[in-house]
Every structure is written in structure tokens, then in C-alpha cells.
PDB file of C-alpha atoms in Angstrom:
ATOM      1  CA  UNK A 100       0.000   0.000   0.000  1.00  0.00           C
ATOM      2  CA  UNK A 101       1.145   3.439  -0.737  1.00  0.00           C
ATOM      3  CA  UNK A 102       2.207   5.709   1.973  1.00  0.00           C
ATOM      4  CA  UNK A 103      -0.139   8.661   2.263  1.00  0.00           C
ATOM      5  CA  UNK A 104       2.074  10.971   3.830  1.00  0.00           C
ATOM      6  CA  UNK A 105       6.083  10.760   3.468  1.00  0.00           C
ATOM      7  CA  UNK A 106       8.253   9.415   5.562  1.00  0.00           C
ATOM      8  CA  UNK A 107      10.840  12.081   7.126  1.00  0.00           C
ATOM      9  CA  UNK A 108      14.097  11.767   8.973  1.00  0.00           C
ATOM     10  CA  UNK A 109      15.307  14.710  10.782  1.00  0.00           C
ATOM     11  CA  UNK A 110      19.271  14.788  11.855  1.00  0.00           C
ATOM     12  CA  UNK A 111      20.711  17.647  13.343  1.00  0.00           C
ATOM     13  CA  UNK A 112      22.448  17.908  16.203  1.00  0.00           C
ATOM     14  CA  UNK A 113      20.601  20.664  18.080  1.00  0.00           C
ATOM     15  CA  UNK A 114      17.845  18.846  19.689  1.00  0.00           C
ATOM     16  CA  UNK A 115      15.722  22.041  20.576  1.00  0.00           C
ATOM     17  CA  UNK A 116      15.574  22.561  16.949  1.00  0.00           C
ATOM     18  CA  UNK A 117      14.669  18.913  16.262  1.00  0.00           C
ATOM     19  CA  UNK A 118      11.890  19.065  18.261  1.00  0.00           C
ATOM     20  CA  UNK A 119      10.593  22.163  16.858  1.00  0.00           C
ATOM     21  CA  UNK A 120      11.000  20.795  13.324  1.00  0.00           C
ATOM     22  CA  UNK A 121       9.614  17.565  14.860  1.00  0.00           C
ATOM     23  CA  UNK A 122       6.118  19.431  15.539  1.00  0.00           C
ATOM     24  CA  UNK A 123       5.908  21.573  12.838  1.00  0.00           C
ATOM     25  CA  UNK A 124       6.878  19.071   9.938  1.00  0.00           C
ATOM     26  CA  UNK A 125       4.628  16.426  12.002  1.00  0.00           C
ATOM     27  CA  UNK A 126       1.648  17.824  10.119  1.00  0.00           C
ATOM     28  CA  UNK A 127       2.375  16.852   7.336  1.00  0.00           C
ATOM     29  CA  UNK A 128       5.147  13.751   6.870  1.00  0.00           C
ATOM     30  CA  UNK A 129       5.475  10.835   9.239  1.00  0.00           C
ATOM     31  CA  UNK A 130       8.478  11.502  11.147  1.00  0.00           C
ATOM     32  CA  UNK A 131      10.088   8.146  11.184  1.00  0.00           C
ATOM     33  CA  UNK A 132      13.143   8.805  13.109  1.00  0.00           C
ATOM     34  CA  UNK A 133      15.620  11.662  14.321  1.00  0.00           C
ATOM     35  CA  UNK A 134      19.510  11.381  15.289  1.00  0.00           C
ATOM     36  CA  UNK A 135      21.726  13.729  16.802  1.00  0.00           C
ATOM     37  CA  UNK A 136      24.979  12.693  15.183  1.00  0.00           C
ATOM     38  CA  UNK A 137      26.121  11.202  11.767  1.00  0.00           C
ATOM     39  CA  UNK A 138      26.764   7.669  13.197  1.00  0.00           C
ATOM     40  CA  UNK A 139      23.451   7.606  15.186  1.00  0.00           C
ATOM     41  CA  UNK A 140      21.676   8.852  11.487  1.00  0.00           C
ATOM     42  CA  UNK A 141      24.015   5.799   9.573  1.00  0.00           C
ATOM     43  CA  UNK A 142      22.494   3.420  12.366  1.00  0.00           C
ATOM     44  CA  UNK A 143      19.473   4.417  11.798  1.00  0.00           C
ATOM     45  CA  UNK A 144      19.012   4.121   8.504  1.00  0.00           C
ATOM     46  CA  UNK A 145      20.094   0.265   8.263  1.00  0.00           C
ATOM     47  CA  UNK A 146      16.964  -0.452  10.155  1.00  0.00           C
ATOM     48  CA  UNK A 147      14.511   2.743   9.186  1.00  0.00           C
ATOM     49  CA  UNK A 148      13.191   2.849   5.489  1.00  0.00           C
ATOM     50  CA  UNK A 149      12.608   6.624   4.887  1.00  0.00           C
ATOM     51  CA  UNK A 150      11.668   8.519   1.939  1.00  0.00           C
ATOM     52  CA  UNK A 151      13.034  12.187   2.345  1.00  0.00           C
ATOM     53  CA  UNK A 152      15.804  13.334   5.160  1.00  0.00           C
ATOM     54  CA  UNK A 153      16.329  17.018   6.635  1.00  0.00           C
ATOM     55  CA  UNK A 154      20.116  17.054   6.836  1.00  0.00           C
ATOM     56  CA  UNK A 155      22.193  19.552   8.759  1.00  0.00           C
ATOM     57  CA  UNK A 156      25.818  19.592   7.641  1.00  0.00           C
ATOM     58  CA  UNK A 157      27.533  20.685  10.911  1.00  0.00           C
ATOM     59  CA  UNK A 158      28.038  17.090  13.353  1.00  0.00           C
ATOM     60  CA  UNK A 159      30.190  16.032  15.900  1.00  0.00           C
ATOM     61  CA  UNK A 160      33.422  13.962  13.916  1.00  0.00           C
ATOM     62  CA  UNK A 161      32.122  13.548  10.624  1.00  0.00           C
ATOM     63  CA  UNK A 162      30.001  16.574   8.762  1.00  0.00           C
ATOM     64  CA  UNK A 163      26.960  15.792   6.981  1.00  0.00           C
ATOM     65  CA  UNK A 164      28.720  16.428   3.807  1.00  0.00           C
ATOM     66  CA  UNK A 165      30.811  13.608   4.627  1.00  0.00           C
ATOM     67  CA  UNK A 166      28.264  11.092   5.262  1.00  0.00           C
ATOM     68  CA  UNK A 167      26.174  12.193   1.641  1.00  0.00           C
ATOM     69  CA  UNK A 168      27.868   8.975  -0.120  1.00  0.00           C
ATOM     70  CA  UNK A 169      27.432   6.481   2.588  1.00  0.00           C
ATOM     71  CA  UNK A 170      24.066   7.794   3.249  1.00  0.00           C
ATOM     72  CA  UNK A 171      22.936   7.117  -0.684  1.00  0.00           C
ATOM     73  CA  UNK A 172      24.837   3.636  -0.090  1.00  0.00           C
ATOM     74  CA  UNK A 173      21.997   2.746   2.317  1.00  0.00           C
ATOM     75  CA  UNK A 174      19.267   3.961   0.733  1.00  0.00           C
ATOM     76  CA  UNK A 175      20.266   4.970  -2.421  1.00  0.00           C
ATOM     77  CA  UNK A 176      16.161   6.706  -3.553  1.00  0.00           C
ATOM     78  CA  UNK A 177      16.309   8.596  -0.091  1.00  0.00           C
ATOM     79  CA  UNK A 178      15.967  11.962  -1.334  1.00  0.00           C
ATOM     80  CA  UNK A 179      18.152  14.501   0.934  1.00  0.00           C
ATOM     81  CA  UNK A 180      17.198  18.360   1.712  1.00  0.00           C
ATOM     82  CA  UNK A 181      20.573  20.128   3.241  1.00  0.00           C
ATOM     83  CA  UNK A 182      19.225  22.292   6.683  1.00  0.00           C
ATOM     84  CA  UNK A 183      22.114  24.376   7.328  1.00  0.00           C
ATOM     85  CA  UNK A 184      23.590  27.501   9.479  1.00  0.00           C
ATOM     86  CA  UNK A 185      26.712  27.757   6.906  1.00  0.00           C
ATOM     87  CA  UNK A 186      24.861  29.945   4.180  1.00  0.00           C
ATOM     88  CA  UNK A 187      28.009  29.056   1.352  1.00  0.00           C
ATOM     89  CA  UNK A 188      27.479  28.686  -1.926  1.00  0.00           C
ATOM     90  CA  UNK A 189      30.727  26.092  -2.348  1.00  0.00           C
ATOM     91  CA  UNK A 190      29.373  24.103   0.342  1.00  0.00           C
ATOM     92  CA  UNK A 191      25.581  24.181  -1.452  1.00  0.00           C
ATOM     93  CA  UNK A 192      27.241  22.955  -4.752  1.00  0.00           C
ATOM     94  CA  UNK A 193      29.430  20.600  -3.283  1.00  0.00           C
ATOM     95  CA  UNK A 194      26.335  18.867  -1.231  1.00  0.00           C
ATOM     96  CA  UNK A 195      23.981  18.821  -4.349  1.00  0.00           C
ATOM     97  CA  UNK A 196      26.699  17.354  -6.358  1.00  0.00           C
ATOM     98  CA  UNK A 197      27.055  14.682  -3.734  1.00  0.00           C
ATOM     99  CA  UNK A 198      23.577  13.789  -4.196  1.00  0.00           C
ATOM    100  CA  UNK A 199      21.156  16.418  -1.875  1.00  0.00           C
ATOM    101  CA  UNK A 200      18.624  17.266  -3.825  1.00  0.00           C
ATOM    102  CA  UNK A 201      17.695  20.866  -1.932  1.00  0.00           C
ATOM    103  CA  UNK A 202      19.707  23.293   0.411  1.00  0.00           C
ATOM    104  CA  UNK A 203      18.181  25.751   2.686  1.00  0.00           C
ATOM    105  CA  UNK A 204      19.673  28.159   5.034  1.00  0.00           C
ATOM    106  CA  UNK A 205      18.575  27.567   8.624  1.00  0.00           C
ATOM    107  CA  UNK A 206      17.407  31.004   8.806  1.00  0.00           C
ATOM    108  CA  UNK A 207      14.620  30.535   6.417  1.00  0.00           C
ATOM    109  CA  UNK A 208      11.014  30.008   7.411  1.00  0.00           C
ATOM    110  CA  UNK A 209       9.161  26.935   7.686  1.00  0.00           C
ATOM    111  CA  UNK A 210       7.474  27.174   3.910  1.00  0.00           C
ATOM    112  CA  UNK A 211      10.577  27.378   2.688  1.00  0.00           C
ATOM    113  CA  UNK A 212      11.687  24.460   3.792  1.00  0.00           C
ATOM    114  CA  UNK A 213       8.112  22.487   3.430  1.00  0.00           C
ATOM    115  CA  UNK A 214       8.971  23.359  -0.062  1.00  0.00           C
ATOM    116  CA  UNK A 215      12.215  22.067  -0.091  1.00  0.00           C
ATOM    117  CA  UNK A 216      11.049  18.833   0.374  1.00  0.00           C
ATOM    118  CA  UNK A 217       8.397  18.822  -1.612  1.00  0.00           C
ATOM    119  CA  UNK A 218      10.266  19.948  -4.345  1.00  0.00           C
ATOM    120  CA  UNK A 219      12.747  16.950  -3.460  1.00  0.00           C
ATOM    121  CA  UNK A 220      10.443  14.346  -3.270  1.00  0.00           C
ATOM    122  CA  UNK A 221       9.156  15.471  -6.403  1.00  0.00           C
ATOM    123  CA  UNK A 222      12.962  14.450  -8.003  1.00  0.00           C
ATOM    124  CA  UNK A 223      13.263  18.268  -8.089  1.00  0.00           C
ATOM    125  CA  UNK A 224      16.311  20.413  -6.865  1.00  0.00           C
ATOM    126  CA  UNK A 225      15.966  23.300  -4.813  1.00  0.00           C
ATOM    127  CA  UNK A 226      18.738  25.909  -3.999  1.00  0.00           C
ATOM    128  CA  UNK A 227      17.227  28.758  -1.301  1.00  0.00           C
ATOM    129  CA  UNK A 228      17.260  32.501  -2.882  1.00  0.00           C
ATOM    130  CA  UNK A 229      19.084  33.419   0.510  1.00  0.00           C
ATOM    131  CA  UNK A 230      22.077  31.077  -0.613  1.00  0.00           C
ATOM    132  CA  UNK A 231      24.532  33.926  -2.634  1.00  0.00           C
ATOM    133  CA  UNK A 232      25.219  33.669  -6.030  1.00  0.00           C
ATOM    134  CA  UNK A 233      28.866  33.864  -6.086  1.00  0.00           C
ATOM    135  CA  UNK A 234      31.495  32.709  -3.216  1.00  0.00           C
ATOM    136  CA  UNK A 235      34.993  34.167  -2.629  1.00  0.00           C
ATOM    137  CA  UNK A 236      37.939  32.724  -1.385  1.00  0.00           C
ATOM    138  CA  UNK A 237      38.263  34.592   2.066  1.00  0.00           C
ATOM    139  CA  UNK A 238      41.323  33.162   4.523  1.00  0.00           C
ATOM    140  CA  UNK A 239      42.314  31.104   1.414  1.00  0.00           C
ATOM    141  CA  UNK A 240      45.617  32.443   0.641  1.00  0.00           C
ATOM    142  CA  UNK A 241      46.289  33.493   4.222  1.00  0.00           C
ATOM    143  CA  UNK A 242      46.076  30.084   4.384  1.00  0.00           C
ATOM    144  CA  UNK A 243      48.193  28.827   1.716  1.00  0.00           C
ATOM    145  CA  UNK A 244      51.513  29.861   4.100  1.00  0.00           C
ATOM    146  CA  UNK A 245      50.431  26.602   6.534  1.00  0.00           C
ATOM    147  CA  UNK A 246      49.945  24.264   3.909  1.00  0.00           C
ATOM    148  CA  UNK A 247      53.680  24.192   3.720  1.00  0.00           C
ATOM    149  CA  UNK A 248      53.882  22.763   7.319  1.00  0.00           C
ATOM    150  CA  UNK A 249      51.347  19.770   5.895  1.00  0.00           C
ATOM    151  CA  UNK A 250      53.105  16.462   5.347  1.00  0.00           C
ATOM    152  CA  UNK A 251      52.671  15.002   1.838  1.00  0.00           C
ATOM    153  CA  UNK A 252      50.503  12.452   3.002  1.00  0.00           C
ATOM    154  CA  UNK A 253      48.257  15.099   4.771  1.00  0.00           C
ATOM    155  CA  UNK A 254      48.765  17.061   1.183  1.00  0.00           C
ATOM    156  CA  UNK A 255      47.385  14.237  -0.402  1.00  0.00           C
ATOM    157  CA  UNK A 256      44.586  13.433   1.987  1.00  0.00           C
ATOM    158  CA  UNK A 257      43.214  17.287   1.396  1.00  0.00           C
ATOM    159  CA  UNK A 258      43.570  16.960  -2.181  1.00  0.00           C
ATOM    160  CA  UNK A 259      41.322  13.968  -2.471  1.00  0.00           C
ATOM    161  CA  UNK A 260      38.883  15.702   0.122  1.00  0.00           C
ATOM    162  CA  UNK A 261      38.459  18.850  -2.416  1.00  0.00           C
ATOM    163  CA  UNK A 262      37.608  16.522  -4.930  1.00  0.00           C
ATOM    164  CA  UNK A 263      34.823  14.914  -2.360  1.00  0.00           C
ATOM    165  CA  UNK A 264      36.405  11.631  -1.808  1.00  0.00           C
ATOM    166  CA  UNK A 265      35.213  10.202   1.474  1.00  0.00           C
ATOM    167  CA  UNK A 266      37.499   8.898   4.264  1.00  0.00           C
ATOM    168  CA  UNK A 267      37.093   5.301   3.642  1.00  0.00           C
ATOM    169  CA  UNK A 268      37.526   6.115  -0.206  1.00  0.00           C
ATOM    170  CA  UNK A 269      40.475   8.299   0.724  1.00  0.00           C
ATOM    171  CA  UNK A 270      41.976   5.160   3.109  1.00  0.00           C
ATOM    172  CA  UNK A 271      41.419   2.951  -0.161  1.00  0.00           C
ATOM    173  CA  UNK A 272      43.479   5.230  -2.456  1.00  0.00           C
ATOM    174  CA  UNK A 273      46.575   5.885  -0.264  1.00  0.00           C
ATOM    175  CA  UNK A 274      46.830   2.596   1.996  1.00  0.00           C
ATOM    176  CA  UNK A 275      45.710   3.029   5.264  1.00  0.00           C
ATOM    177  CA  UNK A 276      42.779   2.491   7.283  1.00  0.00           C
ATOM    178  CA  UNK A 277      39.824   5.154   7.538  1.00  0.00           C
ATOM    179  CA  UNK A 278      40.588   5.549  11.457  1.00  0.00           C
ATOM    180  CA  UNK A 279      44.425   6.685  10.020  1.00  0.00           C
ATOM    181  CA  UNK A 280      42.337   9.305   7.849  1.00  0.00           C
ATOM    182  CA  UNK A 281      40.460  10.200  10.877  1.00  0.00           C
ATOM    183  CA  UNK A 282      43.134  11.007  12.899  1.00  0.00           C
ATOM    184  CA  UNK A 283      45.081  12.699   9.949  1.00  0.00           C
ATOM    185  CA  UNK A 284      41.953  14.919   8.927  1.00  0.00           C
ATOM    186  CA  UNK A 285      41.921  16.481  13.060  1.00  0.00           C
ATOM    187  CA  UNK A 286      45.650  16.968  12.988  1.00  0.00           C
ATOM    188  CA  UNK A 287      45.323  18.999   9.224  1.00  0.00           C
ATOM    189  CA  UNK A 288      42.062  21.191  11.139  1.00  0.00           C
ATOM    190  CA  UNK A 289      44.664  21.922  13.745  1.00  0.00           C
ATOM    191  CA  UNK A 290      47.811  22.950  11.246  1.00  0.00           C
ATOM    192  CA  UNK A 291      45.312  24.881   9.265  1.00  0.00           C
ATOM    193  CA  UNK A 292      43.507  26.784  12.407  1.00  0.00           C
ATOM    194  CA  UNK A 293      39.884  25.529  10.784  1.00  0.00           C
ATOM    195  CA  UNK A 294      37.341  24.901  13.684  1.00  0.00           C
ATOM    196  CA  UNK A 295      35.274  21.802  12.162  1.00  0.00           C
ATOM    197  CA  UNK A 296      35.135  19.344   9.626  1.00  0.00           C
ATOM    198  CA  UNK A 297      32.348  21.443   7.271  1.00  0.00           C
ATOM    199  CA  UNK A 298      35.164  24.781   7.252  1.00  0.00           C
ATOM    200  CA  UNK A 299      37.900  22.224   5.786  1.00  0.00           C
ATOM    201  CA  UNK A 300      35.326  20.539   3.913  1.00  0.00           C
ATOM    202  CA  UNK A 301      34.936  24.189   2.464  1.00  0.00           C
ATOM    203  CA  UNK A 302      38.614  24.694   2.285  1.00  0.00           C
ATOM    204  CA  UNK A 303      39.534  21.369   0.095  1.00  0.00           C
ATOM    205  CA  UNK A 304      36.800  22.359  -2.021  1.00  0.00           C
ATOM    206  CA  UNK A 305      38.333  25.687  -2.335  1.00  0.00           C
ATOM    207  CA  UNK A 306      41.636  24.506  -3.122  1.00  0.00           C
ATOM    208  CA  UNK A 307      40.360  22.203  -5.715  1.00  0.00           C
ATOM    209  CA  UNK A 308      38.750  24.835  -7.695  1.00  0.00           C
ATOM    210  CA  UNK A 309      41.516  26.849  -7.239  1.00  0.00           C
ATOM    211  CA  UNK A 310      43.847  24.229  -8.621  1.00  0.00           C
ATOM    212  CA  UNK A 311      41.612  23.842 -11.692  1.00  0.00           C
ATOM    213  CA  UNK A 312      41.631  27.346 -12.985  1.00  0.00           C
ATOM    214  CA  UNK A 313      45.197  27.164 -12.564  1.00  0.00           C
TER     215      UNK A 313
END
């Protein structure tokens, strides 16, 4: 039988803000589950069939844009709406590239992100007004002096992360195992003075583009 409302996951890991999405997106999908990190949301997936997930990108250890390809590995017609603080248009790109299928800015109002998913469920993309037009490259070349004090390997690792490779993917290509890339990816946020995984998410992606018009 055919679901009459869709099925919604919600993972962010604010839970105030969960459980205000929680009642006001209760009226009209089934929430099916909620998680408050990206392993919890992983978990929950091998045992939840959903049909449309409200993403937020910023999560303890791994980001959300991290977790975009293991996510689709899962459930591979799960159709993914980004809810994020980080209003960037490189990191709204990068995440509908990986397979989200809408981005909206946490800022914006509740229709806005009904229609989100609507639009997503609907095999349609949606990209907020609010989300700018054009990035720039601010801190970029600032930061360019510590990528001399990266090791190769770490070099190597941010490379493949600009070009959206995933930490087991990244493990695969170079040798080692994904908890190496772990612990290399928190000692490269440390060199490079970025504060979570989403601003060298941002950065890698930055550098790759950078590289390319080069």
C-alpha cells in the first residue's frame, strides 16, 4: 500500500531545533526517526526505510557532507534536503553534487523548507534565494603559508577531500585504514587553524577549484 504521507528523517544535532521541526513538519510527513549525530543517522538508517531526510551539515566527527555517499549507499532513492547555518554557496554545490537534492539556510522560514522537500520528493532540486550567487575565497591564501607545514601524506589526503572523496575512499586510495584518515583529517584542522570538519570541507573544495583554474 502506498504511503499517504512521506516518511521524514530529521538529523541535526541541536535537539531544541529537532523538536521544533519535529512538531511543525509532524503535520504533514510521518516523522520516522531523528539522530543527533552522523553515526546515530548511519544506524538508523540500516533499520529505518525513509523517503526524504532534513540534513544539517555541521556534526560532531564527521560533517553531513561527509556522510552524503554512505548515506545514498543505504538507501540509495532517499531523497536529501541540506538544513544548514553555513549559508556558502561552495558548500551548497558541493552537497547537491554529492547527491542532496535541496539546500536551505537555517534562517529561512518553515514554507521554505516544506517546499524544499516537496520539491525533493518530487525528483526536483531546490537551492534557497538566501544562498549567494557567487562565493569568494576569504582566509584562502592566508592560508596557503600553513599548507607548507602539511606532510605530503596530509597534502594528499586534502587533495582527495576537495575533490569529495570520502574517508574510507580516501583510506582505499593511499593505503591506510579510515581511522588513520580520521586522525590525519583532526591533525590537518589543527595545522590549518579551521574549527570543524564542514570549514575544511569548504577549504579542500576551495583549493580544488583553485587548482583547476590554474
Amino acid at each position: 500500500m502506498k504511503h499517504q504521507r512521506p516518511r521524514l528523517v530529521i538529523a541535526d544535532d541541536h535537539r531544541l531545533l529537532v523538536q521544533g521541526l519535529q512538531k511543525m513538519l509532524g503535520r504533514r510527513f510521518d516523522i520516522v526517526g531523528v539522530a543527533y549525530t552522523g553515526d546515530e543517522l548511519l544506524g538508523l538508517l540500516r533499520s529505518t526505510t525513509a523517503d526524504c531526510l532534513l540534513l544539517d551539515l555541521s556534526f560532531p566527527g564527521r560533517s553531513g557532507l561527509d556522510i552524503l555517499p554512505d548515506i545514498q549507499a543505504l538507501q540509495p532513492d532517499l531523497r536529501i534536503v541540506i538544513l544548514t547555518m553555513h549559508v556558502d554557496r561552495i558548500l551548497a554545490e558541493a552537497a547537491l553534487a554529492a547527491g542532496a537534492l535541496g539546500f536551505v539556510p537555517k534562517d529561512s522560514g518553515m514554507e521554505e523548507v516544506e517546499m524544499a522537500l516537496t520539491e525533493a520528493l518530487a525528483g526536483r532540486r531546490y537551492l534557497s534565494p538566501r544562498v549567494p550567487k557567487f562565493t569568494h575565497g576569504v582566509g584562502l591564501d592566508a592560508t596557503h603559508l600553513s599548507l607548507s607545514r602539511l606532510t605530503p601524506r596530509q597534502q594528499e589526503i586534502l587533495r582527495l577531500l576537495g575533490q569529495g572523496k570520502t574517508s574510507g575512499e580516501i583510506g582505499d586510495s593511499i593505503g591506510v585504514t579510515e581511522s588513520t584518515i580520521t586522525f590525519h583529517r583532526a591533525r590537518i584542522r589543527k595545522i590549518l587553524g579551521l574549527s570543524s570538519e564542514w570549514e575544511m570541507a569548504r577549504f579542500a573544495i576551495l583549493l580544488h577549484l583553485s587548482a583547476a583554474e590554474n
